[in-house]
XYZ file of C-alpha atoms in Angstrom:
599
model
C 0.000 0.000 0.000
C 1.480 3.330 -1.090
C 1.344 6.121 1.467
C 2.053 9.805 1.672
C 5.593 10.664 2.702
C 5.912 11.865 6.247
C 8.851 14.084 5.404
C 6.890 16.821 3.648
C 4.606 19.478 5.020
C 3.142 22.567 3.424
C 2.201 24.370 6.619
C 4.617 25.997 9.046
C 4.096 28.119 12.130
C 5.923 31.399 12.704
C 8.932 30.462 14.823
C 10.131 33.838 16.117
C 7.815 36.659 17.100
C 8.314 40.272 18.090
C 6.373 41.398 21.145
C 5.711 45.145 21.336
C 4.249 46.540 24.530
C 2.173 49.731 24.218
C 0.272 51.474 27.027
C -3.061 50.279 25.633
C -2.199 47.032 23.853
C 0.282 44.282 23.086
C 1.290 43.731 19.457
C 2.713 40.410 18.289
C 4.256 40.142 14.812
C 6.150 37.521 12.863
C 9.793 38.515 12.535
C 9.925 36.669 9.230
C 6.802 38.394 7.843
C 6.169 41.611 9.831
C 2.790 42.148 8.142
C 1.533 38.982 9.840
C 0.430 39.487 13.414
C -2.253 40.664 15.813
C -2.855 43.053 18.686
C -4.596 42.417 21.982
C -6.137 45.230 24.018
C -4.791 45.664 27.543
C -8.198 46.975 28.608
C -10.595 44.231 27.487
C -8.438 41.560 25.814
C -9.982 42.111 22.388
C -7.883 40.533 19.602
C -7.517 42.266 16.220
C -5.486 41.101 13.230
C -2.816 43.557 12.120
C -3.918 45.890 9.355
C -1.401 48.238 7.781
C 0.603 50.316 10.288
C -1.195 49.148 13.412
C 2.005 47.684 14.824
C 4.069 50.796 14.179
C 4.766 53.598 16.631
C 6.808 53.964 19.811
C 6.425 51.031 22.161
C 7.660 51.040 25.736
C 9.314 47.632 25.360
C 10.201 45.248 22.541
C 11.207 41.626 23.073
C 11.392 38.304 21.223
C 9.037 35.460 22.032
C 8.753 32.026 20.457
C 5.069 31.294 20.398
C 1.612 32.067 21.730
C 0.122 29.262 23.847
C -3.342 30.780 24.296
C -5.553 33.152 26.267
C -7.608 32.787 29.435
C -10.215 35.152 30.904
C -10.317 35.797 34.643
C -12.410 38.275 36.654
C -10.490 41.401 35.665
C -9.762 40.546 32.051
C -7.728 38.398 29.679
C -4.258 36.933 30.145
C -2.129 35.924 27.154
C 0.297 32.999 27.619
C 3.479 33.321 25.556
C 6.589 31.148 25.220
C 9.559 33.230 26.333
C 12.291 30.628 25.900
C 12.673 27.254 24.253
C 15.258 24.611 23.559
C 15.617 22.551 20.407
C 15.847 18.961 21.545
C 16.157 17.086 18.282
C 13.985 16.091 15.363
C 10.879 14.004 14.820
C 10.700 12.368 11.384
C 13.036 15.104 10.167
C 11.183 18.046 11.751
C 12.808 20.156 14.526
C 11.181 19.738 17.930
C 11.370 22.170 20.854
C 10.844 21.986 24.590
C 9.266 24.931 26.388
C 11.746 26.179 28.999
C 9.797 29.229 30.203
C 6.379 30.819 29.716
C 4.798 34.062 30.877
C 1.280 35.447 31.136
C 0.754 38.961 29.755
C -2.082 40.589 31.682
C -4.759 42.522 29.835
C -6.678 43.395 32.984
C -6.946 47.162 33.218
C -10.520 46.606 34.445
C -9.227 45.306 37.778
C -10.035 48.636 39.446
C -13.742 47.833 39.055
C -13.598 44.636 41.137
C -15.280 44.192 44.510
C -13.199 43.393 47.609
C -14.071 39.671 47.358
C -13.287 39.641 43.636
C -9.902 41.220 44.343
C -9.105 38.354 46.726
C -10.355 35.800 44.201
C -8.339 37.364 41.384
C -5.202 37.253 43.537
C -5.686 33.491 44.002
C -6.313 33.006 40.282
C -3.078 34.884 39.558
C -1.266 32.526 41.938
C -2.625 29.627 39.891
C -1.353 31.200 36.669
C 2.136 31.347 38.195
C 1.924 27.607 38.773
C 0.804 27.097 35.170
C 3.849 29.011 33.919
C 6.114 26.318 35.390
C 4.249 23.333 33.885
C 6.834 20.640 33.036
C 7.207 18.519 29.931
C 5.693 20.696 27.170
C 6.874 20.119 23.586
C 5.974 21.323 20.129
C 7.113 21.668 16.525
C 6.636 24.594 14.182
C 6.587 22.324 11.139
C 4.476 19.300 12.048
C 2.082 17.778 14.528
C 3.568 15.508 17.197
C 0.343 14.275 18.845
C -0.480 11.538 16.303
C 1.126 8.114 16.534
C 3.001 6.830 13.500
C 0.320 4.414 12.319
C -2.406 7.086 12.317
C -0.034 9.577 10.725
C 0.863 7.303 7.811
C -2.791 6.557 7.062
C -3.913 10.194 6.846
C -5.657 11.328 3.693
C -3.737 13.158 0.986
C -3.224 16.823 1.833
C -3.696 16.423 5.584
C -0.188 17.711 6.278
C -0.962 20.980 4.481
C -3.623 21.878 7.052
C -2.764 24.189 9.979
C -0.835 22.283 12.634
C -3.607 22.644 15.228
C -6.081 21.039 12.821
C -3.788 18.033 12.359
C -3.510 17.361 16.086
C -5.305 14.778 18.219
C -7.260 16.998 20.664
C -6.855 14.418 23.447
C -3.158 15.220 23.666
C -3.168 19.012 23.141
C -2.327 20.403 26.583
C -3.428 23.966 25.732
C -6.533 23.064 23.689
C -8.864 24.991 25.998
C -6.944 28.281 25.817
C -6.564 28.281 22.013
C -10.246 29.082 21.376
C -9.879 32.843 20.856
C -6.908 32.419 18.529
C -8.902 29.889 16.508
C -11.926 32.193 16.326
C -9.694 34.959 14.969
C -8.191 32.573 12.370
C -4.616 33.138 13.539
C -3.508 29.738 12.229
C 0.145 30.714 11.866
C 0.346 31.513 15.572
C -1.566 28.551 17.064
C 0.890 26.105 18.659
C -0.498 22.803 19.982
C 1.562 21.852 23.033
C 2.013 18.214 23.967
C 2.719 17.283 27.570
C 4.902 14.234 27.536
C 8.465 13.329 28.313
C 12.055 13.715 27.253
C 14.904 11.639 28.607
C 18.038 13.563 27.761
C 18.571 17.234 26.833
C 20.172 16.371 23.509
C 17.451 13.921 22.508
C 14.316 14.417 20.521
C 10.801 15.290 21.380
C 8.405 14.804 24.226
C 10.202 11.733 23.702
C 13.469 10.167 24.318
C 15.817 8.902 21.705
C 18.671 6.481 22.006
C 21.033 5.044 19.421
C 22.209 1.482 19.652
C 24.550 -0.360 17.299
C 23.558 -3.878 16.437
C 26.292 -5.653 14.472
C 27.791 -2.182 13.809
C 24.581 -0.942 12.192
C 22.931 2.026 13.964
C 19.358 1.651 15.163
C 17.529 4.651 16.611
C 14.900 4.012 19.288
C 12.506 6.795 20.233
C 10.003 6.872 23.091
C 7.091 9.285 22.848
C 4.629 9.655 25.699
C 1.427 11.610 25.108
C -0.574 12.606 28.175
C -4.348 12.834 27.715
C -5.931 16.073 28.964
C -9.477 14.811 29.546
C -8.836 13.934 33.210
C -5.694 15.888 33.870
C -4.451 16.326 37.398
C -2.281 15.379 40.341
C -1.717 11.945 41.841
C -4.174 11.965 44.735
C -6.773 14.409 43.403
C -7.323 12.652 40.085
C -7.949 8.945 40.497
C -10.064 6.511 38.529
C -12.524 7.643 35.865
C -15.107 10.355 35.415
C -18.670 9.687 34.309
C -17.633 9.919 30.650
C -15.123 7.072 31.037
C -11.985 9.220 30.873
C -9.301 8.012 33.284
C -6.608 9.793 35.257
C -2.961 9.557 34.152
C -3.944 8.156 30.756
C -0.846 8.077 28.579
C -0.181 6.692 25.121
C 3.441 5.561 24.847
C 4.956 4.865 21.459
C 8.274 3.128 20.906
C 9.625 3.892 17.434
C 12.490 2.092 15.733
C 14.486 3.293 12.706
C 16.855 0.764 11.179
C 18.116 0.273 7.646
C 15.405 2.426 6.115
C 12.639 0.640 8.024
C 10.449 2.526 10.502
C 8.365 0.676 13.058
C 6.127 1.647 15.941
C 4.770 -0.167 18.991
C 1.988 1.378 21.081
C 0.958 0.792 24.694
C -1.399 2.742 26.944
C -1.724 3.171 30.683
C -4.512 4.683 32.748
C -6.074 4.582 36.194
C -8.559 1.799 36.969
C -11.721 2.977 35.130
C -14.048 2.874 38.118
C -15.335 5.724 40.289
C -12.949 5.723 43.256
C -11.010 8.118 45.428
C -8.077 8.258 47.836
C -8.341 11.515 49.759
C -5.207 12.694 51.589
C -5.606 12.886 55.382
C -2.010 13.164 56.713
C -1.673 9.368 56.839
C 1.124 7.842 54.746
C -1.253 5.687 52.716
C -4.845 7.032 52.741
C -7.690 4.555 52.437
C -9.095 3.751 49.002
C -12.802 4.339 48.653
C -14.843 2.758 45.855
C -17.871 4.888 45.048
C -21.018 2.893 44.406
C -22.751 4.545 41.483
C -25.501 3.380 39.174
C -23.434 4.465 36.155
C -20.319 2.434 37.049
C -20.860 -0.254 34.409
C -21.541 2.382 31.776
C -18.350 4.236 32.737
C -16.248 1.086 32.266
C -18.004 0.275 28.992
C -17.480 3.807 27.629
C -13.794 3.705 28.478
C -13.096 0.424 26.723
C -15.340 1.170 23.754
C -13.170 4.227 23.135
C -10.010 2.095 23.281
C -11.486 -0.539 20.958
C -12.454 2.106 18.441
C -9.051 3.801 18.472
C -6.649 0.880 18.855
C -8.454 -2.361 18.057
C -8.437 -5.426 20.325
C -7.618 -4.654 23.949
C -6.007 -6.663 26.742
C -6.383 -5.035 30.165
C -3.477 -5.942 32.466
C -4.189 -5.196 36.144
C -0.998 -5.124 38.259
C -2.566 -4.273 41.631
C -2.248 -6.267 44.860
C -4.876 -8.876 45.641
C -5.225 -8.016 49.322
C -6.136 -4.976 51.397
C -7.697 -1.900 49.815
C -6.005 -2.614 46.488
C -7.481 -6.092 46.535
C -11.006 -4.742 46.987
C -10.508 -2.313 44.119
C -9.065 -5.069 41.937
C -12.041 -7.335 42.703
C -14.487 -4.561 41.767
C -12.576 -3.998 38.524
C -12.543 -7.707 37.680
C -16.269 -7.923 38.374
C -17.024 -5.124 35.915
C -14.701 -6.571 33.279
C -16.692 -9.817 33.274
C -19.493 -7.815 31.681
C -17.282 -6.928 28.690
C -16.835 -10.071 26.559
C -14.856 -8.218 23.867
C -12.043 -7.167 26.232
C -9.661 -9.636 27.870
C -8.861 -8.899 31.519
C -5.667 -10.301 33.064
C -4.945 -9.922 36.773
C -1.267 -10.097 37.765
C -0.210 -9.271 41.337
C 3.097 -7.559 40.587
C 4.267 -7.300 44.201
C 3.487 -10.952 44.919
C 5.169 -12.256 41.760
C 8.096 -9.882 41.401
C 8.602 -8.394 44.865
C 11.366 -5.797 44.880
C 13.962 -7.680 42.920
C 12.552 -10.367 40.628
C 12.037 -8.381 37.435
C 12.476 -11.532 35.352
C 9.317 -12.984 36.893
C 7.363 -10.795 34.488
C 7.687 -13.723 32.108
C 4.806 -15.230 34.110
C 2.620 -12.377 32.889
C 3.995 -12.597 29.367
C 3.208 -16.315 29.233
C -0.443 -15.443 29.894
C -0.740 -12.764 27.203
C 1.911 -13.760 24.647
C -0.563 -15.111 22.101
C -2.658 -11.924 22.109
C 0.470 -9.760 22.304
C 2.047 -11.283 19.211
C -1.263 -11.255 17.369
C -1.675 -7.511 18.002
C 1.732 -6.946 16.438
C 3.266 -3.587 15.581
C 3.318 -1.046 12.755
C 6.075 -1.405 10.140
C 6.999 0.614 7.041
C 9.668 -0.507 4.563
C 12.340 1.741 2.959
C 9.960 2.450 0.037
C 7.409 3.857 2.505
C 4.974 0.996 2.030
C 3.038 -0.345 4.988
C 4.274 -3.879 5.720
C 2.435 -4.527 8.991
C -0.113 -2.796 11.211
C -0.710 -2.996 14.946
C -4.171 -4.444 15.489
C -4.623 -4.033 19.219
C -3.299 -2.564 22.442
C -2.101 -3.644 25.882
C -3.604 -1.415 28.577
C -1.642 -1.614 31.838
C -2.453 -0.208 35.245
C -1.425 -0.357 38.880
C -2.741 2.151 41.423
C -0.800 5.237 40.294
C -0.001 3.836 36.818
C 3.600 4.879 37.397
C 6.092 2.505 38.969
C 4.813 -1.059 38.462
C 3.246 -0.007 35.175
C 6.495 1.400 33.820
C 8.440 -1.741 34.713
C 5.838 -3.877 32.930
C 5.620 -1.661 29.848
C 9.404 -1.670 29.462
C 9.380 -5.482 29.549
C 6.700 -5.690 26.847
C 8.492 -3.022 24.787
C 11.658 -5.139 24.859
C 9.720 -8.172 23.637
C 8.197 -6.207 20.764
C 11.530 -4.623 19.836
C 13.198 -8.014 19.551
C 10.394 -9.337 17.339
C 10.729 -6.289 15.070
C 14.526 -6.511 14.851
C 14.324 -10.210 14.003
C 11.772 -9.533 11.271
C 13.887 -6.898 9.510
C 17.059 -8.984 9.805
C 18.916 -7.032 12.476
C 18.799 -10.027 14.825
C 18.710 -13.730 14.150
C 15.843 -15.777 15.615
C 18.151 -17.009 18.378
C 19.402 -13.534 19.357
C 17.897 -10.902 21.626
C 18.810 -7.325 22.460
C 20.194 -8.537 25.785
C 22.926 -10.267 23.771
C 24.440 -6.832 23.200
C 25.156 -5.657 26.745
C 25.833 -1.960 26.101
C 22.852 -1.625 23.763
C 20.646 -3.368 26.321
C 21.810 -0.945 29.035
C 20.974 2.012 26.777
C 17.521 0.591 26.133
C 16.782 0.060 29.825
C 18.062 3.521 30.732
C 15.804 5.012 28.079
C 12.738 3.433 29.677
C 13.787 4.202 33.247
C 14.273 7.889 32.513
C 11.011 7.999 30.602
C 9.295 6.632 33.699
C 10.881 9.363 35.810
C 9.542 12.125 33.568
C 6.008 10.737 33.505
C 6.092 10.396 37.279
C 7.311 13.979 37.779
C 4.302 15.308 35.872
C 1.741 13.310 37.879
C 3.259 12.830 41.342
C 5.968 15.493 41.484
C 8.788 12.971 42.063
C 10.837 10.451 40.137
C 9.384 6.995 39.611
C 9.919 4.270 42.188
C 11.357 0.876 41.196
C 13.555 2.510 38.563
C 16.310 0.044 39.430
C 14.131 -2.846 38.266
C 14.093 -1.296 34.801
C 17.752 -0.261 34.767
C 19.347 -3.300 36.396
C 16.626 -5.926 36.765
C 16.970 -5.780 40.561
C 16.736 -3.364 43.483
C 19.979 -1.732 44.704
C 20.735 -0.020 48.002
C 21.115 3.309 46.212
C 17.773 2.723 44.571
C 16.134 1.912 47.902
C 17.407 5.183 49.381
C 16.250 7.117 46.332
C 12.824 5.452 46.466
C 12.550 6.303 50.147
C 13.284 9.972 49.528
C 10.833 10.047 46.622
C 8.150 8.472 48.825
C 8.651 11.147 51.480
C 8.515 13.854 48.817
C 5.291 12.398 47.460
C 3.809 12.439 50.958
C 4.633 16.119 51.422
C 3.452 17.198 47.968
C 0.252 15.144 48.138
C -0.714 16.511 51.538
C 0.434 20.120 51.400
C 0.799 21.345 47.796
C -1.165 19.322 45.269
C -4.569 20.803 46.117
C -3.519 24.216 44.831
C -1.711 22.626 41.878
C -4.918 20.773 40.988
C -6.779 24.097 40.940
C -4.204 25.474 38.493
C -4.612 22.436 36.228
C -8.424 22.634 36.354
C -8.303 26.332 35.509
C -5.989 26.080 32.505
C -7.607 22.908 31.122
C -11.103 24.409 31.199
C -12.580 22.065 33.778
C -13.297 25.218 35.765
C -14.451 28.427 34.075
C -14.233 31.786 35.845
C -17.683 33.376 36.107
C -17.967 36.864 37.550
C -21.707 36.422 38.045
C -21.313 33.296 40.158
C -20.385 32.918 43.835
C -16.766 32.986 44.918
C -15.268 29.476 45.103
C -12.885 30.603 47.856
C -15.258 31.842 50.526
C -14.391 30.515 53.970
C -16.202 27.375 55.089
C -14.815 25.221 57.881
C -11.070 24.891 58.395
C -8.734 26.822 56.135
C -5.791 24.470 55.775
C -3.410 27.253 54.727
C -4.081 29.185 57.970
C -4.467 26.378 60.469
C -1.713 23.946 59.523
C 1.262 26.170 60.520
C -0.443 27.022 63.812
C -1.193 23.370 64.570
C 2.357 22.338 63.633
C 3.822 25.062 65.846
C 1.672 23.945 68.794
C 2.722 20.308 68.403
C 6.418 21.199 68.126
C 6.109 23.571 71.071
C 4.335 20.931 73.146
C 7.010 18.340 72.392
C 9.736 20.830 73.259
C 8.171 21.808 76.592
C 7.526 18.135 77.406
C 11.176 17.318 76.696
C 12.400 20.157 78.937
C 10.107 19.272 81.816
C 11.021 15.590 81.567
C 14.666 16.505 82.077
C 13.666 18.276 85.270
C 11.068 15.725 86.400
C 13.359 14.044 88.855
C 13.803 17.195 90.961
C 10.311 17.377 92.424
C 6.762 16.152 91.992
C 5.615 19.475 90.497
C 7.969 19.162 87.524
C 6.867 15.566 87.022
C 3.218 16.641 87.018
C 4.015 19.399 84.515
C 5.640 16.836 82.252
C 2.584 14.595 82.388
C 0.230 17.515 81.621
C 2.358 18.760 78.707
C 2.682 15.262 77.277
C -1.064 14.718 77.576
C -1.927 18.027 75.934
C 0.529 17.379 73.103
C -0.806 13.858 72.532
C -4.355 15.186 72.563
C -3.512 17.883 70.046
C -1.840 15.341 67.780
C -4.915 13.113 68.013
C -7.186 16.035 67.067
C -4.996 16.879 64.068
C -4.909 13.232 62.946
C -8.669 12.785 63.262
C -9.205 15.961 61.221
C -6.372 15.174 58.805
C -8.324 15.971 55.665
C -9.050 19.465 56.942
C -5.360 20.246 57.383
C -4.307 19.070 53.904
C -4.082 21.172 50.779
C -7.200 20.450 48.761
C -8.618 21.793 45.487
C -11.435 24.312 45.688
C -12.484 24.783 42.083
C -13.741 21.349 40.989
C -14.996 18.123 42.504
C -13.300 14.785 42.063
C -15.389 13.712 39.079
């Protein structure tokens, strides 16, 4: 089957822009074609295409920016998000790819003087959220092509698709800034509309929201590229976005593509991960591991069905691999999942207790899982294009993996399956003999494992705020002492972030992704009700520390007389009581989102 070449494109975005700041407006023009541009009013955020000399005159400041990511309206006006610095990180199918290294909101909010006192407080919080948005990690883009479509979909596009504006080529599921592009789309500013993909990159010199590594098999170079595309439909942080919503969209849903280029051949292998598609929650409460709560809802079966129908339509046959424990809270969740999957005859469900089978060091025991799914896995196949750009093979299905977070155990499992697929592909195109595997070439195998381990770290940073756990299992096939220490520190960091920062971060994500829309006519979402965790937590912490300190001092003096001993007992009792009150009201002292509910 003949296909359109992926190396040509007729549409290109403006790559360098001049930002002019006037007292009443911002003007953004292409440096390559100065007649192409637009202005945005600093009073009301109104966007107007440049016409004639509109961008001329004396501006107070002129600077270079590298893209416009979108606009968002708050209480006092519009804010324009621009890319202020970037870094070229490689190429994707011959097209340069960039990583966003800094962004900035330009405020068009001169109407702020008309706000009420409550609106001023609300706007200040919204502005805090925009600051968080500016530091969003893992955003990538290309001026010359779309990077949200996997290779198989890309090769099967209709003739002329690549000549469309880049934002029209993109898969909206994976466009991080889709919600804030609306006004630019309405004003037909196609040359300025940059779809941003949140994904991963392993090394600064490598390509894409992806990672690229070169290995040499029998002295012939083979380039392996990992691309991870994060879905925006249920975007959020680790503890505040679990499970599915009523539409069947799951938290931490990521499409990972492993591409191989060797001897003119190009191949692709897809996997997906996503939270267990039930309605469930795990609300932080100061405990190290909060309880899981399965929400009984009449729509649960429909939610699961919607989720898998979407996968079947997009990817073909689906095997759902559940890596959760079979005891405790995880076991209850796994049982509920298995029960729902019995109602879906067209999806195969495989339960594999990763911790029981592999523990902390037996990475090779994943062959027990592979033995269960190998027939379906090999039948699903991979996508392959020969040097003449003809489709030789297509991937006819997908493996969907999950644990609880869809981070650590999931990444170890996906890397194992990716290795299996890579070896099958290399054997088919003659790079390996049927008796050889990539592990035969020790240095190449180390590069491959490092690629996957670092990819897991980047995905984990975006969702949990820390590096992935169990990275040693991917890198070395076993747990090391250094890895144990690193995992311990990451676990403590996750505890702190989950309990004391992620609530506000979730608000920022909900605001920029459009799950919450600012409405000046509605009630304030920040009005005081019950405990205010930001105000009470420092006070409570200070009281506990003070109580422990006083108790320690009085204990040292307790032997002198009965009065000091009694003081020690009273202080210890008060401190213990205060700690018990804080623990029993743990949820109230944790950072929690205020803009949107869990589903």
